[in-house]
């Protein structure tokens, strides 16, 4: 295999014709097993522009460096879901709340359906195309909200939501592949932390847009300038994605290429078979499904019931900014803890679980006290029986800190889930499938939660279900998180078994080691 294919050759020596046939099969199937580490000088020797090193703040980096590509991916997400989060974080951003809810139901319904197969699609069309497609969907959705402010076309908003669900499913699978497989095992917490900080910086900056545009607006819906700004930024996300390198050209920090066991021209039927075989042969991932389901359920309650229900627009915009800023801080703290070298990876998994469980009890306990102060009937009565809160009022301080803690908890919960998936595999193909499961199940939960809000389920019911799902899913995941996380995932045992016989590869590897 040549360097142009994107990986160092697998050094296998054998005198048997059977082993030689296996080597040929490995090359034919484009299976790349990383056995050789390369120095920066060796990487630079390829002559490719993206392998040339430059000195940035005293550190030598090249464009094909895994962390550079992870940051590129993070900035794509910064411009797309990051801006979307800022837009939805202020609650219903159009005056017709039921239409906004139904668009979210359509979005998460298609997201859940396609998300389950998102890893398959990403493995077929590649990371770059997957991320570019995502940006298009987000821009169209923001455009539909702008359109609604002028023509009240409900159908267009709901269609745009459904289309965004398809695009987002593919985008988030590509994100999972990049963040979870590009980093080395020792730096997965750091990679997730860097991604999450940049991603939520998008939501923080995005939240400044509605705050600045609506600082004098005490109404309930955002103005045209808000939506136009989001549309432009989301389109920029697709442009950034265009400059991402293929996985086969990316080098990890330890001098190995990103392992790629996908075919040069993947067959979608084989990809679907891989999806179901993964569930059959590795049922342990099913234990994580309740955590996947819970991870976006509470958004509906926090955004539409707490933020939209109790605050006016400019205060909602400020809350949204603080919420996403808290996410950055939460990701930094947990990312650092999950990479502490003084503890083994199984121990770090237990520490992370304990932090999540204890904080969940404390934060939702404070949330219960606040929720007892208002009901849906009081908030949505015509005229409302509760006056929306403004940030200039003294009573705002307590709810502000509660909302900040809600944001921080979301970040540590999702950072922990992503870190766990990264601890289960180093295989790009497999982690793309894991990410598809994660986003698909997550979106199924979100679709149900948004629908429950649309049919006016009491606020207390949505609050209680959010709390129960967070705590209950952590308890259900104990068998995996406490007993199945290992210090290392062996690349030779981490492939999908239908690509090539792993037992045979092990035999060739053993022969090679014996001869050496």
mmCIF file with all atom_site columns, N, CA and C in Angstrom, residues 40-96:
data_model
loop_
_atom_site.group_PDB
_atom_site.id
_atom_site.type_symbol
_atom_site.label_atom_id
_atom_site.label_alt_id
_atom_site.label_comp_id
_atom_site.label_asym_id
_atom_site.label_entity_id
_atom_site.label_seq_id
_atom_site.pdbx_PDB_ins_code
_atom_site.Cartn_x
_atom_site.Cartn_y
_atom_site.Cartn_z
_atom_site.occupancy
_atom_site.B_iso_or_equiv
_atom_site.pdbx_formal_charge
_atom_site.auth_seq_id
_atom_site.auth_comp_id
_atom_site.auth_asym_id
_atom_site.auth_atom_id
_atom_site.pdbx_PDB_model_num
ATOM 1   N N  . UNK A 1 40 ? 7.660   13.522 13.140 1.00 0.00 ? 40 UNK A N  1
ATOM 2   C CA . UNK A 1 40 ? 7.221   14.658 12.335 1.00 0.00 ? 40 UNK A CA 1
ATOM 3   C C  . UNK A 1 40 ? 8.026   14.752 11.042 1.00 0.00 ? 40 UNK A C  1
ATOM 4   N N  . UNK A 1 41 ? 9.317   14.447 11.121 1.00 0.00 ? 41 UNK A N  1
ATOM 5   C CA . UNK A 1 41 ? 10.170  14.494 9.911  1.00 0.00 ? 41 UNK A CA 1
ATOM 6   C C  . UNK A 1 41 ? 9.700   13.482 8.885  1.00 0.00 ? 41 UNK A C  1
ATOM 7   N N  . UNK A 1 42 ? 9.340   12.273 9.339  1.00 0.00 ? 42 UNK A N  1
ATOM 8   C CA . UNK A 1 42 ? 8.859   11.240 8.415  1.00 0.00 ? 42 UNK A CA 1
ATOM 9   C C  . UNK A 1 42 ? 7.521   11.636 7.810  1.00 0.00 ? 42 UNK A C  1
ATOM 10  N N  . UNK A 1 43 ? 6.659   12.254 8.610  1.00 0.00 ? 43 UNK A N  1
ATOM 11  C CA . UNK A 1 43 ? 5.366   12.704 8.090  1.00 0.00 ? 43 UNK A CA 1
ATOM 12  C C  . UNK A 1 43 ? 5.576   13.787 7.033  1.00 0.00 ? 43 UNK A C  1
ATOM 13  N N  . UNK A 1 44 ? 6.485   14.727 7.336  1.00 0.00 ? 44 UNK A N  1
ATOM 14  C CA . UNK A 1 44 ? 6.748   15.830 6.430  1.00 0.00 ? 44 UNK A CA 1
ATOM 15  C C  . UNK A 1 44 ? 7.351   15.346 5.113  1.00 0.00 ? 44 UNK A C  1
ATOM 16  N N  . UNK A 1 45 ? 8.032   14.198 5.169  1.00 0.00 ? 45 UNK A N  1
ATOM 17  C CA . UNK A 1 45 ? 8.714   13.665 3.985  1.00 0.00 ? 45 UNK A CA 1
ATOM 18  C C  . UNK A 1 45 ? 7.750   13.225 2.894  1.00 0.00 ? 45 UNK A C  1
ATOM 19  N N  . UNK A 1 46 ? 6.476   13.130 3.197  1.00 0.00 ? 46 UNK A N  1
ATOM 20  C CA . UNK A 1 46 ? 5.503   12.736 2.171  1.00 0.00 ? 46 UNK A CA 1
ATOM 21  C C  . UNK A 1 46 ? 5.441   13.753 1.042  1.00 0.00 ? 46 UNK A C  1
ATOM 22  N N  . UNK A 1 47 ? 5.793   15.004 1.354  1.00 0.00 ? 47 UNK A N  1
ATOM 23  C CA . UNK A 1 47 ? 5.774   16.048 0.335  1.00 0.00 ? 47 UNK A CA 1
ATOM 24  C C  . UNK A 1 47 ? 4.422   16.696 0.142  1.00 0.00 ? 47 UNK A C  1
ATOM 25  N N  . UNK A 1 48 ? 3.371   16.153 0.766  1.00 0.00 ? 48 UNK A N  1
ATOM 26  C CA . UNK A 1 48 ? 2.031   16.718 0.625  1.00 0.00 ? 48 UNK A CA 1
ATOM 27  C C  . UNK A 1 48 ? 1.931   18.030 1.406  1.00 0.00 ? 48 UNK A C  1
ATOM 28  N N  . UNK A 1 49 ? 1.193   18.996 0.872  1.00 0.00 ? 49 UNK A N  1
ATOM 29  C CA . UNK A 1 49 ? 1.098   20.313 1.523  1.00 0.00 ? 49 UNK A CA 1
ATOM 30  C C  . UNK A 1 49 ? 0.519   20.206 2.921  1.00 0.00 ? 49 UNK A C  1
ATOM 31  N N  . UNK A 1 50 ? -0.411  19.278 3.101  1.00 0.00 ? 50 UNK A N  1
ATOM 32  C CA . UNK A 1 50 ? -1.072  19.187 4.401  1.00 0.00 ? 50 UNK A CA 1
ATOM 33  C C  . UNK A 1 50 ? -0.188  18.522 5.452  1.00 0.00 ? 50 UNK A C  1
ATOM 34  N N  . UNK A 1 51 ? 0.946   17.925 5.027  1.00 0.00 ? 51 UNK A N  1
ATOM 35  C CA . UNK A 1 51 ? 1.886   17.331 5.987  1.00 0.00 ? 51 UNK A CA 1
ATOM 36  C C  . UNK A 1 51 ? 3.044   18.267 6.323  1.00 0.00 ? 51 UNK A C  1
ATOM 37  N N  . UNK A 1 52 ? 3.086   19.421 5.689  1.00 0.00 ? 52 UNK A N  1
ATOM 38  C CA . UNK A 1 52 ? 4.137   20.399 5.988  1.00 0.00 ? 52 UNK A CA 1
ATOM 39  C C  . UNK A 1 52 ? 3.871   21.014 7.361  1.00 0.00 ? 52 UNK A C  1
ATOM 40  N N  . UNK A 1 53 ? 4.918   21.147 8.164  1.00 0.00 ? 53 UNK A N  1
ATOM 41  C CA . UNK A 1 53 ? 4.744   21.693 9.503  1.00 0.00 ? 53 UNK A CA 1
ATOM 42  C C  . UNK A 1 53 ? 4.979   23.197 9.530  1.00 0.00 ? 53 UNK A C  1
ATOM 43  N N  . UNK A 1 54 ? 4.231   23.864 10.414 1.00 0.00 ? 54 UNK A N  1
ATOM 44  C CA . UNK A 1 54 ? 4.444   25.281 10.668 1.00 0.00 ? 54 UNK A CA 1
ATOM 45  C C  . UNK A 1 54 ? 4.555   25.465 12.176 1.00 0.00 ? 54 UNK A C  1
ATOM 46  N N  . UNK A 1 55 ? 5.207   26.517 12.591 1.00 0.00 ? 55 UNK A N  1
ATOM 47  C CA . UNK A 1 55 ? 5.421   26.773 14.006 1.00 0.00 ? 55 UNK A CA 1
ATOM 48  C C  . UNK A 1 55 ? 4.356   27.734 14.514 1.00 0.00 ? 55 UNK A C  1
ATOM 49  N N  . UNK A 1 56 ? 3.514   27.253 15.418 1.00 0.00 ? 56 UNK A N  1
ATOM 50  C CA . UNK A 1 56 ? 2.455   28.075 15.997 1.00 0.00 ? 56 UNK A CA 1
ATOM 51  C C  . UNK A 1 56 ? 2.650   28.115 17.510 1.00 0.00 ? 56 UNK A C  1
ATOM 52  N N  . UNK A 1 57 ? 2.981   29.309 18.021 1.00 0.00 ? 57 UNK A N  1
ATOM 53  C CA . UNK A 1 57 ? 3.225   29.495 19.455 1.00 0.00 ? 57 UNK A CA 1
ATOM 54  C C  . UNK A 1 57 ? 4.263   28.497 19.979 1.00 0.00 ? 57 UNK A C  1
ATOM 55  N N  . UNK A 1 58 ? 5.318   28.282 19.174 1.00 0.00 ? 58 UNK A N  1
ATOM 56  C CA . UNK A 1 58 ? 6.405   27.411 19.602 1.00 0.00 ? 58 UNK A CA 1
ATOM 57  C C  . UNK A 1 58 ? 6.132   25.932 19.441 1.00 0.00 ? 58 UNK A C  1
ATOM 58  N N  . UNK A 1 59 ? 5.001   25.585 18.831 1.00 0.00 ? 59 UNK A N  1
ATOM 59  C CA . UNK A 1 59 ? 4.661   24.177 18.654 1.00 0.00 ? 59 UNK A CA 1
ATOM 60  C C  . UNK A 1 59 ? 4.530   23.860 17.174 1.00 0.00 ? 59 UNK A C  1
ATOM 61  N N  . UNK A 1 60 ? 5.188   22.747 16.751 1.00 0.00 ? 60 UNK A N  1
ATOM 62  C CA . UNK A 1 60 ? 5.105   22.350 15.346 1.00 0.00 ? 60 UNK A CA 1
ATOM 63  C C  . UNK A 1 60 ? 3.799   21.610 15.076 1.00 0.00 ? 60 UNK A C  1
ATOM 64  N N  . UNK A 1 61 ? 3.055   22.105 14.119 1.00 0.00 ? 61 UNK A N  1
ATOM 65  C CA . UNK A 1 61 ? 1.775   21.492 13.755 1.00 0.00 ? 61 UNK A CA 1
ATOM 66  C C  . UNK A 1 61 ? 1.684   21.376 12.236 1.00 0.00 ? 61 UNK A C  1
ATOM 67  N N  . UNK A 1 62 ? 0.941   20.400 11.781 1.00 0.00 ? 62 UNK A N  1
ATOM 68  C CA . UNK A 1 62 ? 0.664   20.272 10.357 1.00 0.00 ? 62 UNK A CA 1
ATOM 69  C C  . UNK A 1 62 ? -0.833  20.114 10.167 1.00 0.00 ? 62 UNK A C  1
ATOM 70  N N  . UNK A 1 63 ? -1.320  20.496 8.991  1.00 0.00 ? 63 UNK A N  1
ATOM 71  C CA . UNK A 1 63 ? -2.764  20.526 8.738  1.00 0.00 ? 63 UNK A CA 1
ATOM 72  C C  . UNK A 1 63 ? -3.399  19.150 8.891  1.00 0.00 ? 63 UNK A C  1
ATOM 73  N N  . UNK A 1 64 ? -2.614  18.091 8.643  1.00 0.00 ? 64 UNK A N  1
ATOM 74  C CA . UNK A 1 64 ? -3.140  16.731 8.754  1.00 0.00 ? 64 UNK A CA 1
ATOM 75  C C  . UNK A 1 64 ? -3.072  16.202 10.185 1.00 0.00 ? 64 UNK A C  1
ATOM 76  N N  . UNK A 1 65 ? -2.646  17.031 11.138 1.00 0.00 ? 65 UNK A N  1
ATOM 77  C CA . UNK A 1 65 ? -2.618  16.645 12.544 1.00 0.00 ? 65 UNK A CA 1
ATOM 78  C C  . UNK A 1 65 ? -4.045  16.403 13.042 1.00 0.00 ? 65 UNK A C  1
ATOM 79  N N  . UNK A 1 66 ? -4.240  15.322 13.785 1.00 0.00 ? 66 UNK A N  1
ATOM 80  C CA . UNK A 1 66 ? -5.583  14.946 14.228 1.00 0.00 ? 66 UNK A CA 1
ATOM 81  C C  . UNK A 1 66 ? -6.260  16.050 15.029 1.00 0.00 ? 66 UNK A C  1
ATOM 82  N N  . UNK A 1 67 ? -5.510  16.696 15.940 1.00 0.00 ? 67 UNK A N  1
ATOM 83  C CA . UNK A 1 67 ? -6.115  17.746 16.754 1.00 0.00 ? 67 UNK A CA 1
ATOM 84  C C  . UNK A 1 67 ? -6.525  18.954 15.911 1.00 0.00 ? 67 UNK A C  1
ATOM 85  N N  . UNK A 1 68 ? -5.751  19.244 14.845 1.00 0.00 ? 68 UNK A N  1
ATOM 86  C CA . UNK A 1 68 ? -6.125  20.332 13.937 1.00 0.00 ? 68 UNK A CA 1
ATOM 87  C C  . UNK A 1 68 ? -7.451  20.001 13.259 1.00 0.00 ? 68 UNK A C  1
ATOM 88  N N  . UNK A 1 69 ? -7.586  18.762 12.823 1.00 0.00 ? 69 UNK A N  1
ATOM 89  C CA . UNK A 1 69 ? -8.816  18.345 12.153 1.00 0.00 ? 69 UNK A CA 1
ATOM 90  C C  . UNK A 1 69 ? -9.993  18.293 13.129 1.00 0.00 ? 69 UNK A C  1
ATOM 91  N N  . UNK A 1 70 ? -9.738  17.902 14.379 1.00 0.00 ? 70 UNK A N  1
ATOM 92  C CA . UNK A 1 70 ? -10.795 17.916 15.398 1.00 0.00 ? 70 UNK A CA 1
ATOM 93  C C  . UNK A 1 70 ? -11.276 19.350 15.624 1.00 0.00 ? 70 UNK A C  1
ATOM 94  N N  . UNK A 1 71 ? -10.326 20.293 15.669 1.00 0.00 ? 71 UNK A N  1
ATOM 95  C CA . UNK A 1 71 ? -10.706 21.697 15.829 1.00 0.00 ? 71 UNK A CA 1
ATOM 96  C C  . UNK A 1 71 ? -11.496 22.199 14.616 1.00 0.00 ? 71 UNK A C  1
ATOM 97  N N  . UNK A 1 72 ? -11.086 21.776 13.412 1.00 0.00 ? 72 UNK A N  1
ATOM 98  C CA . UNK A 1 72 ? -11.843 22.141 12.206 1.00 0.00 ? 72 UNK A CA 1
ATOM 99  C C  . UNK A 1 72 ? -13.276 21.646 12.306 1.00 0.00 ? 72 UNK A C  1
ATOM 100 N N  . UNK A 1 73 ? -13.428 20.384 12.710 1.00 0.00 ? 73 UNK A N  1
ATOM 101 C CA . UNK A 1 73 ? -14.760 19.803 12.861 1.00 0.00 ? 73 UNK A CA 1
ATOM 102 C C  . UNK A 1 73 ? -15.555 20.580 13.909 1.00 0.00 ? 73 UNK A C  1
ATOM 103 N N  . UNK A 1 74 ? -14.888 20.955 15.007 1.00 0.00 ? 74 UNK A N  1
ATOM 104 C CA . UNK A 1 74 ? -15.566 21.704 16.064 1.00 0.00 ? 74 UNK A CA 1
ATOM 105 C C  . UNK A 1 74 ? -16.076 23.046 15.553 1.00 0.00 ? 74 UNK A C  1
ATOM 106 N N  . UNK A 1 75 ? -15.311 23.695 14.670 1.00 0.00 ? 75 UNK A N  1
ATOM 107 C CA . UNK A 1 75 ? -15.754 24.981 14.143 1.00 0.00 ? 75 UNK A CA 1
ATOM 108 C C  . UNK A 1 75 ? -16.919 24.812 13.155 1.00 0.00 ? 75 UNK A C  1
ATOM 109 N N  . UNK A 1 76 ? -16.982 23.673 12.473 1.00 0.00 ? 76 UNK A N  1
ATOM 110 C CA . UNK A 1 76 ? -18.160 23.384 11.650 1.00 0.00 ? 76 UNK A CA 1
ATOM 111 C C  . UNK A 1 76 ? -19.394 23.292 12.546 1.00 0.00 ? 76 UNK A C  1
ATOM 112 N N  . UNK A 1 77 ? -19.252 22.545 13.647 1.00 0.00 ? 77 UNK A N  1
ATOM 113 C CA . UNK A 1 77 ? -20.371 22.394 14.586 1.00 0.00 ? 77 UNK A CA 1
ATOM 114 C C  . UNK A 1 77 ? -20.664 23.731 15.275 1.00 0.00 ? 77 UNK A C  1
ATOM 115 N N  . UNK A 1 78 ? -19.618 24.508 15.542 1.00 0.00 ? 78 UNK A N  1
ATOM 116 C CA . UNK A 1 78 ? -19.752 25.870 16.082 1.00 0.00 ? 78 UNK A CA 1
ATOM 117 C C  . UNK A 1 78 ? -20.734 26.684 15.236 1.00 0.00 ? 78 UNK A C  1
ATOM 118 N N  . UNK A 1 79 ? -20.593 26.584 13.905 1.00 0.00 ? 79 UNK A N  1
ATOM 119 C CA . UNK A 1 79 ? -21.395 27.402 12.992 1.00 0.00 ? 79 UNK A CA 1
ATOM 120 C C  . UNK A 1 79 ? -22.772 26.810 12.691 1.00 0.00 ? 79 UNK A C  1
ATOM 121 N N  . UNK A 1 80 ? -22.987 25.571 13.009 1.00 0.00 ? 80 UNK A N  1
ATOM 122 C CA . UNK A 1 80 ? -24.252 24.929 12.628 1.00 0.00 ? 80 UNK A CA 1
ATOM 123 C C  . UNK A 1 80 ? -25.094 24.578 13.868 1.00 0.00 ? 80 UNK A C  1
ATOM 124 N N  . UNK A 1 81 ? -24.900 23.425 14.526 1.00 0.00 ? 81 UNK A N  1
ATOM 125 C CA . UNK A 1 81 ? -25.678 23.186 15.743 1.00 0.00 ? 81 UNK A CA 1
ATOM 126 C C  . UNK A 1 81 ? -25.425 24.225 16.833 1.00 0.00 ? 81 UNK A C  1
ATOM 127 N N  . UNK A 1 82 ? -24.194 24.806 16.873 1.00 0.00 ? 82 UNK A N  1
ATOM 128 C CA . UNK A 1 82 ? -23.918 25.833 17.871 1.00 0.00 ? 82 UNK A CA 1
ATOM 129 C C  . UNK A 1 82 ? -24.856 27.022 17.717 1.00 0.00 ? 82 UNK A C  1
ATOM 130 N N  . UNK A 1 83 ? -25.036 27.477 16.479 1.00 0.00 ? 83 UNK A N  1
ATOM 131 C CA . UNK A 1 83 ? -25.943 28.594 16.219 1.00 0.00 ? 83 UNK A CA 1
ATOM 132 C C  . UNK A 1 83 ? -27.405 28.173 16.405 1.00 0.00 ? 83 UNK A C  1
ATOM 133 N N  . UNK A 1 84 ? -27.701 26.941 16.026 1.00 0.00 ? 84 UNK A N  1
ATOM 134 C CA . UNK A 1 84 ? -29.062 26.432 16.232 1.00 0.00 ? 84 UNK A CA 1
ATOM 135 C C  . UNK A 1 84 ? -29.399 26.408 17.727 1.00 0.00 ? 84 UNK A C  1
ATOM 136 N N  . UNK A 1 85 ? -28.443 25.973 18.547 1.00 0.00 ? 85 UNK A N  1
ATOM 137 C CA . UNK A 1 85 ? -28.676 25.938 19.989 1.00 0.00 ? 85 UNK A CA 1
ATOM 138 C C  . UNK A 1 85 ? -28.930 27.337 20.544 1.00 0.00 ? 85 UNK A C  1
ATOM 139 N N  . UNK A 1 86 ? -28.200 28.322 20.024 1.00 0.00 ? 86 UNK A N  1
ATOM 140 C CA . UNK A 1 86 ? -28.428 29.697 20.460 1.00 0.00 ? 86 UNK A CA 1
ATOM 141 C C  . UNK A 1 86 ? -29.829 30.160 20.074 1.00 0.00 ? 86 UNK A C  1
ATOM 142 N N  . UNK A 1 87 ? -30.269 29.743 18.886 1.00 0.00 ? 87 UNK A N  1
ATOM 143 C CA . UNK A 1 87 ? -31.588 30.148 18.399 1.00 0.00 ? 87 UNK A CA 1
ATOM 144 C C  . UNK A 1 87 ? -32.713 29.491 19.193 1.00 0.00 ? 87 UNK A C  1
ATOM 145 N N  . UNK A 1 88 ? -32.573 28.199 19.460 1.00 0.00 ? 88 UNK A N  1
ATOM 146 C CA . UNK A 1 88 ? -33.624 27.487 20.193 1.00 0.00 ? 88 UNK A CA 1
ATOM 147 C C  . UNK A 1 88 ? -33.511 27.694 21.696 1.00 0.00 ? 88 UNK A C  1
ATOM 148 N N  . UNK A 1 89 ? -32.308 28.061 22.170 1.00 0.00 ? 89 UNK A N  1
ATOM 149 C CA . UNK A 1 89 ? -32.111 28.226 23.605 1.00 0.00 ? 89 UNK A CA 1
ATOM 150 C C  . UNK A 1 89 ? -32.916 29.360 24.195 1.00 0.00 ? 89 UNK A C  1
ATOM 151 N N  . UNK A 1 90 ? -33.373 30.319 23.362 1.00 0.00 ? 90 UNK A N  1
ATOM 152 C CA . UNK A 1 90 ? -34.174 31.417 23.871 1.00 0.00 ? 90 UNK A CA 1
ATOM 153 C C  . UNK A 1 90 ? -35.646 31.039 23.960 1.00 0.00 ? 90 UNK A C  1
ATOM 154 N N  . UNK A 1 91 ? -35.941 29.726 23.765 1.00 0.00 ? 91 UNK A N  1
ATOM 155 C CA . UNK A 1 91 ? -37.325 29.282 23.759 1.00 0.00 ? 91 UNK A CA 1
ATOM 156 C C  . UNK A 1 91 ? -37.902 29.446 22.374 1.00 0.00 ? 91 UNK A C  1
ATOM 157 N N  . UNK A 1 92 ? -39.200 29.436 22.254 1.00 0.00 ? 92 UNK A N  1
ATOM 158 C CA . UNK A 1 92 ? -39.845 29.559 20.943 1.00 0.00 ? 92 UNK A CA 1
ATOM 159 C C  . UNK A 1 92 ? -39.420 30.881 20.302 1.00 0.00 ? 92 UNK A C  1
ATOM 160 N N  . UNK A 1 93 ? -38.669 30.810 19.196 1.00 0.00 ? 93 UNK A N  1
ATOM 161 C CA . UNK A 1 93 ? -38.121 32.018 18.584 1.00 0.00 ? 93 UNK A CA 1
ATOM 162 C C  . UNK A 1 93 ? -39.091 32.639 17.586 1.00 0.00 ? 93 UNK A C  1
ATOM 163 N N  . UNK A 1 94 ? -40.234 32.005 17.376 1.00 0.00 ? 94 UNK A N  1
ATOM 164 C CA . UNK A 1 94 ? -41.312 32.612 16.601 1.00 0.00 ? 94 UNK A CA 1
ATOM 165 C C  . UNK A 1 94 ? -42.522 32.743 17.516 1.00 0.00 ? 94 UNK A C  1
ATOM 166 N N  . UNK A 1 95 ? -43.457 33.580 17.130 1.00 0.00 ? 95 UNK A N  1
ATOM 167 C CA . UNK A 1 95 ? -44.583 33.897 18.013 1.00 0.00 ? 95 UNK A CA 1
ATOM 168 C C  . UNK A 1 95 ? -45.532 32.719 18.208 1.00 0.00 ? 95 UNK A C  1
ATOM 169 N N  . UNK A 1 96 ? -45.575 31.795 17.228 1.00 0.00 ? 96 UNK A N  1
ATOM 170 C CA . UNK A 1 96 ? -46.485 30.648 17.299 1.00 0.00 ? 96 UNK A CA 1
ATOM 171 C C  . UNK A 1 96 ? -45.764 29.471 17.961 1.00 0.00 ? 96 UNK A C  1
#
